[in-house]
Amino acid sequence: MSKDIDTGRVKWDKYSLFINDERKFLVGGEFHYWRAPDQESWEDILKAYKAAGLNCVRIYFHWGFHQPDEDVFVFGGNRDVRNLLKICEELGLYVLIASGPYICAETNAGGYPFWLLNQRDVNVRHLKSTLIQDYDQKYMNYCVRWLQTFVHEIRDFQLTEREDGCIIGYQIENEYPEKIVVVGGLQEYMEQLKKTVIRAGISVPIFHNDIWENNSWNGLVDLYGFDKYVIHANKKPKKLPLEKWKLKNFVRKTKKIESTVRKFDPPASKSPLFIPELQGGWYNHWCVKYGYDALYDFYGEQYQKLIMETMASQGVTIMSLYMFYGGTNYGIISNPEVYTSYDYSAALREFRYRSNRLRYIRLFTLFCKSFEKEFSHTDPVDNFTIKADVRLIVYAERVSEDGTKFHFLRNFNTNTIEKFTLTLSDGIKIP
């Protein structure tokens, strides 16, 4: 059993993370405690994550929510992040931390404090009014202060620091492209963020969520991660209900993930395939003629199970649904493009209803748990050993370290044929 990287209780090789020397297939969901700003509700919400079989949660920590004024930090009451992490530990949920400085998340100012935006001599995110990036030490000083203060609150919850810790990864920045045509992100900025959190006490693996499979900051971080959003509804449909999403678009956007990332330099080519944000729905805009229920129906109850299985067929062993529970935009927490509800058409609806989507997710997570050791160490098989008598049924096959084979089937045939026959390698036909 090879463990290429060792940071104490959290290790990894090309295939998966090892936690306490055991391979883990991590399936998580996003949670925004600041969209459920009553800490009495956090445990009940997170219990639904466990009910769905999730073993991990990624959490955006909101700078502006915790530093409402330049000289004021608040980590008590409904901003008590230590209490939140204690709940995660008690429920057995591993945690991926994402504390910005920028978090997007359709929240006002992307999570930045308003008092910071009001300072005319500070280029937030090193971005000048000309949209050119130029390293700004004043902005960086504020970032360093926020991160040092925040890490001081949460560092004791790292699995690398104590046996029952829950934090297994720490994200710096958010969807910050290293290169987009000519303009790119600042290397010095990302290097300083990494140095800052390490000096403050972060000892778990550091990662970034690339905006897509774009090779951003690969080599600077410990684990290369990328986000994946595949299907979007038409915001200006000619008629309702919304037309069904196109199968060919789903296939086109998901079929080359593994081969693309494995062509990158290390660590991407030598670490687990990792999706910090995997589409768990989508947010709605002002003036759209349909609501979240229509958006839920557009994706369908099995969409999240389908997309997770598809990612698993590409060798992904760390994935987290964005969102699993969206919550509510209280006060002025939302940015101008979204309204009060942040339901996200997620598996756990805004009013905490456990939808059938959650039950389908559980089917996938129970399978992952049952075959975790084998499922978290697989290679692709080019020549399938089973065949179907209908096109577009068998779409992937993987083989584990011990020879166990996993066959991935989905009914994407365009003739809506519901019955088909499988022929196994020994000639046996099913049914």
CSV table of N, CA and C in Angstrom, one decimal, residues 161-231:
chain,number,residue,atom,x,y,z
A,161,GLU,N,-3.5,17.4,14.3
A,161,GLU,CA,-3.2,17.9,15.6
A,161,GLU,C,-3.7,17.0,16.7
A,162,ARG,N,-4.8,16.3,16.5
A,162,ARG,CA,-5.3,15.4,17.5
A,162,ARG,C,-6.1,14.3,16.8
A,163,GLU,N,-6.2,13.2,17.5
A,163,GLU,CA,-6.8,12.0,16.9
A,163,GLU,C,-8.2,12.1,16.5
A,164,ASP,N,-9.0,12.9,17.3
A,164,ASP,CA,-10.4,13.0,17.0
A,164,ASP,C,-10.7,14.3,16.2
A,165,GLY,N,-9.7,14.9,15.7
A,165,GLY,CA,-10.0,16.2,14.9
A,165,GLY,C,-10.8,15.9,13.6
A,166,CYS,N,-11.4,16.9,13.1
A,166,CYS,CA,-12.3,16.7,12.0
A,166,CYS,C,-11.8,17.4,10.7
A,167,ILE,N,-10.9,18.4,10.8
A,167,ILE,CA,-10.4,19.1,9.7
A,167,ILE,C,-9.4,18.3,8.9
A,168,ILE,N,-9.6,18.1,7.6
A,168,ILE,CA,-8.6,17.3,6.8
A,168,ILE,C,-8.0,18.0,5.7
A,169,GLY,N,-8.5,19.3,5.4
A,169,GLY,CA,-8.0,20.0,4.3
A,169,GLY,C,-8.3,21.5,4.4
A,170,TYR,N,-7.4,22.4,3.9
A,170,TYR,CA,-7.6,23.8,4.0
A,170,TYR,C,-7.5,24.5,2.6
A,171,GLN,N,-8.5,25.2,2.2
A,171,GLN,CA,-8.5,25.8,0.9
A,171,GLN,C,-8.1,27.3,1.0
A,172,ILE,N,-7.2,27.7,0.1
A,172,ILE,CA,-6.8,29.1,0.0
A,172,ILE,C,-7.5,29.7,-1.3
A,173,GLU,N,-8.0,30.9,-1.1
A,173,GLU,CA,-8.7,31.6,-2.2
A,173,GLU,C,-9.9,30.8,-2.8
A,174,ASN,N,-10.4,31.2,-3.9
A,174,ASN,CA,-11.6,30.6,-4.5
A,174,ASN,C,-11.7,30.8,-6.0
A,175,GLU,N,-11.6,29.8,-6.7
A,175,GLU,CA,-11.8,29.9,-8.2
A,175,GLU,C,-11.0,31.1,-8.7
A,176,TYR,N,-9.7,31.1,-8.4
A,176,TYR,CA,-8.8,32.2,-8.8
A,176,TYR,C,-7.9,31.7,-9.9
A,177,PRO,N,-8.2,32.0,-11.1
A,177,PRO,CA,-7.5,31.4,-12.2
A,177,PRO,C,-6.0,31.9,-12.3
A,178,GLU,N,-5.1,30.9,-12.6
A,178,GLU,CA,-3.8,31.3,-12.8
A,178,GLU,C,-3.6,32.0,-14.1
A,179,LYS,N,-4.3,31.5,-15.1
A,179,LYS,CA,-4.2,32.1,-16.4
A,179,LYS,C,-5.6,32.1,-17.1
A,180,ILE,N,-6.0,33.3,-17.5
A,180,ILE,CA,-7.2,33.4,-18.4
A,180,ILE,C,-6.8,34.3,-19.6
A,181,VAL,N,-6.5,33.7,-20.7
A,181,VAL,CA,-6.0,34.4,-21.9
A,181,VAL,C,-4.7,35.2,-21.5
A,182,VAL,N,-4.7,36.5,-21.4
A,182,VAL,CA,-3.5,37.3,-21.1
A,182,VAL,C,-3.5,37.5,-19.6
A,183,VAL,N,-4.6,37.9,-19.0
A,183,VAL,CA,-4.6,38.3,-17.5
A,183,VAL,C,-4.6,37.0,-16.7
A,184,GLY,N,-3.8,37.0,-15.7
A,184,GLY,CA,-3.8,35.8,-14.8
A,184,GLY,C,-3.7,36.2,-13.3
A,185,GLY,N,-3.8,35.2,-12.5
A,185,GLY,CA,-3.7,35.5,-11.0
A,185,GLY,C,-2.3,35.8,-10.6
A,186,LEU,N,-2.1,36.3,-9.4
A,186,LEU,CA,-0.8,36.7,-9.0
A,186,LEU,C,-0.1,35.5,-8.1
A,187,GLN,N,1.0,35.1,-8.6
A,187,GLN,CA,1.7,34.0,-7.9
A,187,GLN,C,2.1,34.5,-6.4
A,188,GLU,N,2.5,35.7,-6.3
A,188,GLU,CA,2.9,36.2,-5.0
A,188,GLU,C,1.8,36.2,-4.0
A,189,TYR,N,0.6,36.5,-4.5
A,189,TYR,CA,-0.6,36.5,-3.6
A,189,TYR,C,-0.9,35.1,-3.1
A,190,MET,N,-0.9,34.1,-4.0
A,190,MET,CA,-1.2,32.7,-3.5
A,190,MET,C,-0.1,32.2,-2.6
A,191,GLU,N,1.1,32.5,-2.9
A,191,GLU,CA,2.3,32.1,-2.1
A,191,GLU,C,2.1,32.7,-0.7
A,192,GLN,N,1.8,33.9,-0.6
A,192,GLN,CA,1.6,34.6,0.7
A,192,GLN,C,0.4,34.0,1.5
A,193,LEU,N,-0.7,33.7,0.8
A,193,LEU,CA,-1.8,33.0,1.5
A,193,LEU,C,-1.4,31.7,2.1
A,194,LYS,N,-0.6,30.9,1.3
A,194,LYS,CA,-0.2,29.6,1.8
A,194,LYS,C,0.7,29.8,3.0
A,195,LYS,N,1.7,30.6,2.9
A,195,LYS,CA,2.7,30.9,4.0
A,195,LYS,C,2.0,31.4,5.2
A,196,THR,N,1.0,32.2,5.0
A,196,THR,CA,0.3,32.8,6.2
A,196,THR,C,-0.5,31.7,7.0
A,197,VAL,N,-1.2,30.9,6.3
A,197,VAL,CA,-2.0,29.9,7.1
A,197,VAL,C,-1.1,28.8,7.7
A,198,ILE,N,0.0,28.5,7.0
A,198,ILE,CA,1.0,27.5,7.6
A,198,ILE,C,1.6,28.1,8.8
A,199,ARG,N,2.1,29.3,8.8
A,199,ARG,CA,2.7,30.0,9.9
A,199,ARG,C,1.7,30.1,11.1
A,200,ALA,N,0.4,30.3,10.7
A,200,ALA,CA,-0.6,30.4,11.7
A,200,ALA,C,-1.0,29.1,12.4
A,201,GLY,N,-0.6,28.0,11.8
A,201,GLY,CA,-0.8,26.7,12.4
A,201,GLY,C,-1.5,25.6,11.6
A,202,ILE,N,-1.7,25.9,10.3
A,202,ILE,CA,-2.3,24.9,9.5
A,202,ILE,C,-1.3,23.8,9.1
A,203,SER,N,-1.7,22.5,9.4
A,203,SER,CA,-0.8,21.4,9.1
A,203,SER,C,-1.5,20.3,8.2
A,204,VAL,N,-2.8,20.5,7.9
A,204,VAL,CA,-3.4,19.6,7.0
A,204,VAL,C,-3.1,20.0,5.5
A,205,PRO,N,-3.4,19.1,4.6
A,205,PRO,CA,-3.1,19.5,3.2
A,205,PRO,C,-3.8,20.8,2.7
A,206,ILE,N,-3.1,21.6,2.0
A,206,ILE,CA,-3.6,22.8,1.4
A,206,ILE,C,-4.0,22.6,0.0
A,207,PHE,N,-5.2,23.1,-0.4
A,207,PHE,CA,-5.7,22.9,-1.8
A,207,PHE,C,-6.3,24.2,-2.3
A,208,HIS,N,-6.7,24.3,-3.5
A,208,HIS,CA,-7.4,25.4,-4.1
A,208,HIS,C,-8.4,24.8,-5.1
A,209,ASN,N,-9.6,25.4,-5.2
A,209,ASN,CA,-10.6,24.9,-6.1
A,209,ASN,C,-10.5,25.7,-7.5
A,210,ASP,N,-9.8,25.1,-8.4
A,210,ASP,CA,-9.7,25.7,-9.8
A,210,ASP,C,-11.1,25.9,-10.4
A,211,ILE,N,-11.3,26.9,-11.2
A,211,ILE,CA,-12.6,27.3,-11.7
A,211,ILE,C,-13.1,26.1,-12.6
A,212,TRP,N,-12.2,25.4,-13.3
A,212,TRP,CA,-12.5,24.2,-14.0
A,212,TRP,C,-11.1,23.5,-14.1
A,213,GLU,N,-11.0,22.4,-15.0
A,213,GLU,CA,-9.8,21.7,-15.1
A,213,GLU,C,-8.8,22.6,-15.9
A,214,ASN,N,-8.2,23.6,-15.2
A,214,ASN,CA,-7.4,24.6,-15.9
A,214,ASN,C,-6.0,24.6,-15.4
A,215,ASN,N,-5.6,23.7,-14.5
A,215,ASN,CA,-4.2,23.6,-14.1
A,215,ASN,C,-3.7,24.8,-13.3
A,216,SER,N,-4.7,25.5,-12.6
A,216,SER,CA,-4.3,26.7,-11.9
A,216,SER,C,-3.7,26.3,-10.5
A,217,TRP,N,-2.5,26.8,-10.2
A,217,TRP,CA,-1.8,26.7,-8.9
A,217,TRP,C,-1.4,25.3,-8.6
A,218,ASN,N,-1.4,24.5,-9.7
A,218,ASN,CA,-0.9,23.1,-9.5
A,218,ASN,C,0.6,23.1,-9.3
A,219,GLY,N,1.1,22.7,-8.2
A,219,GLY,CA,2.5,22.8,-7.8
A,219,GLY,C,2.7,23.7,-6.6
A,220,LEU,N,1.8,24.7,-6.5
A,220,LEU,CA,1.9,25.5,-5.3
A,220,LEU,C,1.1,24.9,-4.1
A,221,VAL,N,0.0,24.2,-4.4
A,221,VAL,CA,-0.8,23.6,-3.4
A,221,VAL,C,-0.4,22.1,-3.2
A,222,ASP,N,-0.9,21.5,-2.1
A,222,ASP,CA,-0.6,20.1,-1.9
A,222,ASP,C,-1.5,19.2,-2.7
A,223,LEU,N,-2.8,19.6,-2.8
A,223,LEU,CA,-3.8,18.8,-3.5
A,223,LEU,C,-4.4,19.7,-4.6
A,224,TYR,N,-4.4,19.2,-5.8
A,224,TYR,CA,-5.1,20.0,-6.9
A,224,TYR,C,-6.5,19.7,-6.9
A,225,GLY,N,-7.4,20.7,-6.8
A,225,GLY,CA,-8.8,20.5,-6.9
A,225,GLY,C,-9.4,21.4,-8.0
A,226,PHE,N,-10.6,21.0,-8.5
A,226,PHE,CA,-11.3,21.8,-9.5
A,226,PHE,C,-12.7,21.6,-9.3
A,227,ASP,N,-13.5,22.7,-9.7
A,227,ASP,CA,-14.9,22.7,-9.6
A,227,ASP,C,-15.6,22.2,-10.9
A,228,LYS,N,-16.8,21.6,-10.7
A,228,LYS,CA,-17.5,21.1,-11.9
A,228,LYS,C,-19.0,21.3,-11.8
A,229,TYR,N,-19.4,22.3,-12.7
A,229,TYR,CA,-20.8,22.6,-12.9
A,229,TYR,C,-21.1,22.2,-14.4
A,230,VAL,N,-22.1,21.4,-14.6
A,230,VAL,CA,-22.3,20.8,-15.9
A,230,VAL,C,-23.5,21.3,-16.6
A,231,ILE,N,-24.7,21.4,-16.0
A,231,ILE,CA,-26.0,21.7,-16.6
A,231,ILE,C,-26.6,22.9,-16.0
